[in-house]
Amino acid sequence: MTSQAALTPPTDVLLIGAGGHARVVLDILRTQPALAPAGFIDPSHRGETLLGVPVIGGDEVLPALLAQGTMSAIIAIGSTGNCRRREQLFTQCRADGWAFVTAIHASAVVAPDVSIGQGTAIMAGAIVNIGTTVGENAVINTGAVVEHDCVIGDHAYVSPGAVLCGRVHVGVGAFIGAGATIRQGAQIGDWAVVGAGAVVIKNVPPGVMAFGVPARVMVPGAR
Ligand code: JB2
């Protein structure tokens, strides 16, 4: 007997962005039978084909694709310390009517009660433990550890190998650099940046940068 899943055609998905991070997201989407990567959207890669998937155009083609019936997307731009563009694209696309899919690698360990918002990507080897909430359009990158009862805000970015001990709160749009460690219970404010390799033992206020071991706060623009 044919299952209902086999009868349902896969959902076409656009990847917005076509850089290194986008190719990793594509690799994950290809393991999800319900999703069919339909193309990349990236003004810097027009006319190219990446891993067999075409770059359809820049953001100006999105309204026509929506009108033609392609309605699902994922923001596949990475971040090197600034999640603003990811947030802007997500917010604009949602307002225009796009739905967002999640991309969760088969090797990620995600506890059964973890809630994951639309558009979020969880990369290979990441661990997200019990009681954690992950917002929309967030990234938990390769091999990151998000321990029990953490809260990861919308648009936040947890880089490869970062370790968030239990009950850490990562604010909206905050960026945690590669290999950083955040002590249990620490709060990382909205749009804050934690540098690669930092060890955070105190709360980090919104909008600041924190670097080093132990992490020290720098206010952008201040001397
Ligand atoms: O507004 C935009 C836009 N802004 C940048 N719309 C669309 N559709 N695309 C946009 N982009 C595209 O994102 C750029 O044209 C570029 O092709 C892509 C970003 O690619 P890039 O390879 O520069 O970086 P990445 O974001 O994929 O990955 C970076 O960050 C990750 C965290 C790299 O540094 C990775 O190595 C790193 N793992």
Tab-separated table of C-alpha atoms and ligand atoms in Angstrom, residues 15-23 41-45 57-59 62 76-80 85 89 141 157 159-160 175, ligand 1:
chain	number	residue	atom	x	y	z
A	15	LEU	CA	17.644	29.102	-0.058
A	16	ILE	CA	18.205	32.824	0.414
A	17	GLY	CA	21.961	33.277	0.160
A	18	ALA	CA	24.393	31.120	-1.788
A	19	GLY	CA	27.662	31.267	0.147
A	20	GLY	CA	29.383	28.685	2.304
A	21	HIS	CA	26.653	28.533	4.910
A	22	ALA	CA	23.988	28.082	2.230
A	23	ARG	CA	25.769	25.032	0.823
A	41	ILE	CA	18.581	33.544	-4.276
A	42	ASP	CA	21.769	35.591	-4.203
A	43	PRO	CA	22.702	38.706	-6.211
A	44	SER	CA	26.402	37.794	-6.049
A	45	HIS	CA	25.994	34.396	-7.654
A	57	GLY	CA	18.518	35.520	-9.230
A	58	GLY	CA	18.696	38.217	-6.601
A	59	ASP	CA	16.002	39.239	-4.137
A	62	LEU	CA	11.160	36.707	-4.936
A	76	ALA	CA	20.840	30.630	4.348
A	77	ILE	CA	23.170	33.570	4.900
A	78	GLY	CA	25.686	32.837	7.631
A	79	SER	CA	26.997	35.385	10.056
A	80	THR	CA	30.387	36.541	11.142
A	85	ARG	CA	20.789	41.076	7.548
A	89	LEU	CA	15.439	39.289	5.204
A	141	ASN	CA	26.028	25.529	14.006
A	157	TYR	CA	23.552	32.535	15.851
A	159	SER	CA	28.795	29.266	15.986
A	160	PRO	CA	30.556	25.923	15.599
A	175	PHE	CA	25.952	36.100	18.074
B	1	JB2	O1	20.392	40.594	1.203
B	1	JB2	C1	20.845	39.585	0.718
B	1	JB2	C2	22.196	39.169	0.931
B	1	JB2	N1	23.225	39.699	1.654
B	1	JB2	C3	24.261	38.855	1.480
B	1	JB2	N2	20.080	38.766	-0.069
B	1	JB2	C4	20.550	37.617	-0.633
B	1	JB2	N3	19.724	36.893	-1.383
B	1	JB2	N4	21.827	37.210	-0.443
B	1	JB2	C5	22.630	37.973	0.326
B	1	JB2	N5	23.898	37.833	0.671
B	1	JB2	C6	24.737	36.738	0.197
B	1	JB2	O2	25.060	35.880	1.246
B	1	JB2	C7	26.068	37.234	-0.331
B	1	JB2	O3	25.955	37.702	-1.657
B	1	JB2	C8	26.916	35.978	-0.220
B	1	JB2	O4	26.956	35.229	-1.401
B	1	JB2	C9	26.239	35.188	0.887
B	1	JB2	C10	27.127	35.070	2.105
B	1	JB2	O5	28.106	34.127	1.745
B	1	JB2	P1	29.547	34.029	2.418
B	1	JB2	O6	30.233	32.837	1.847
B	1	JB2	O7	30.162	35.363	2.362
B	1	JB2	O8	29.313	33.772	3.896
B	1	JB2	P2	28.273	32.842	4.620
B	1	JB2	O9	27.363	33.827	5.224
B	1	JB2	O10	27.715	31.798	3.757
B	1	JB2	O11	29.148	32.135	5.692
B	1	JB2	C11	30.040	32.849	6.494
B	1	JB2	O12	29.691	32.777	7.820
B	1	JB2	C12	29.657	31.471	8.365
B	1	JB2	C13	29.342	31.611	9.819
B	1	JB2	C14	31.368	32.200	6.268
B	1	JB2	O13	32.327	32.942	6.942
B	1	JB2	C15	31.353	30.787	6.750
B	1	JB2	O14	32.620	30.216	6.581
B	1	JB2	C16	30.955	30.758	8.199
B	1	JB2	N6	30.812	29.373	8.624
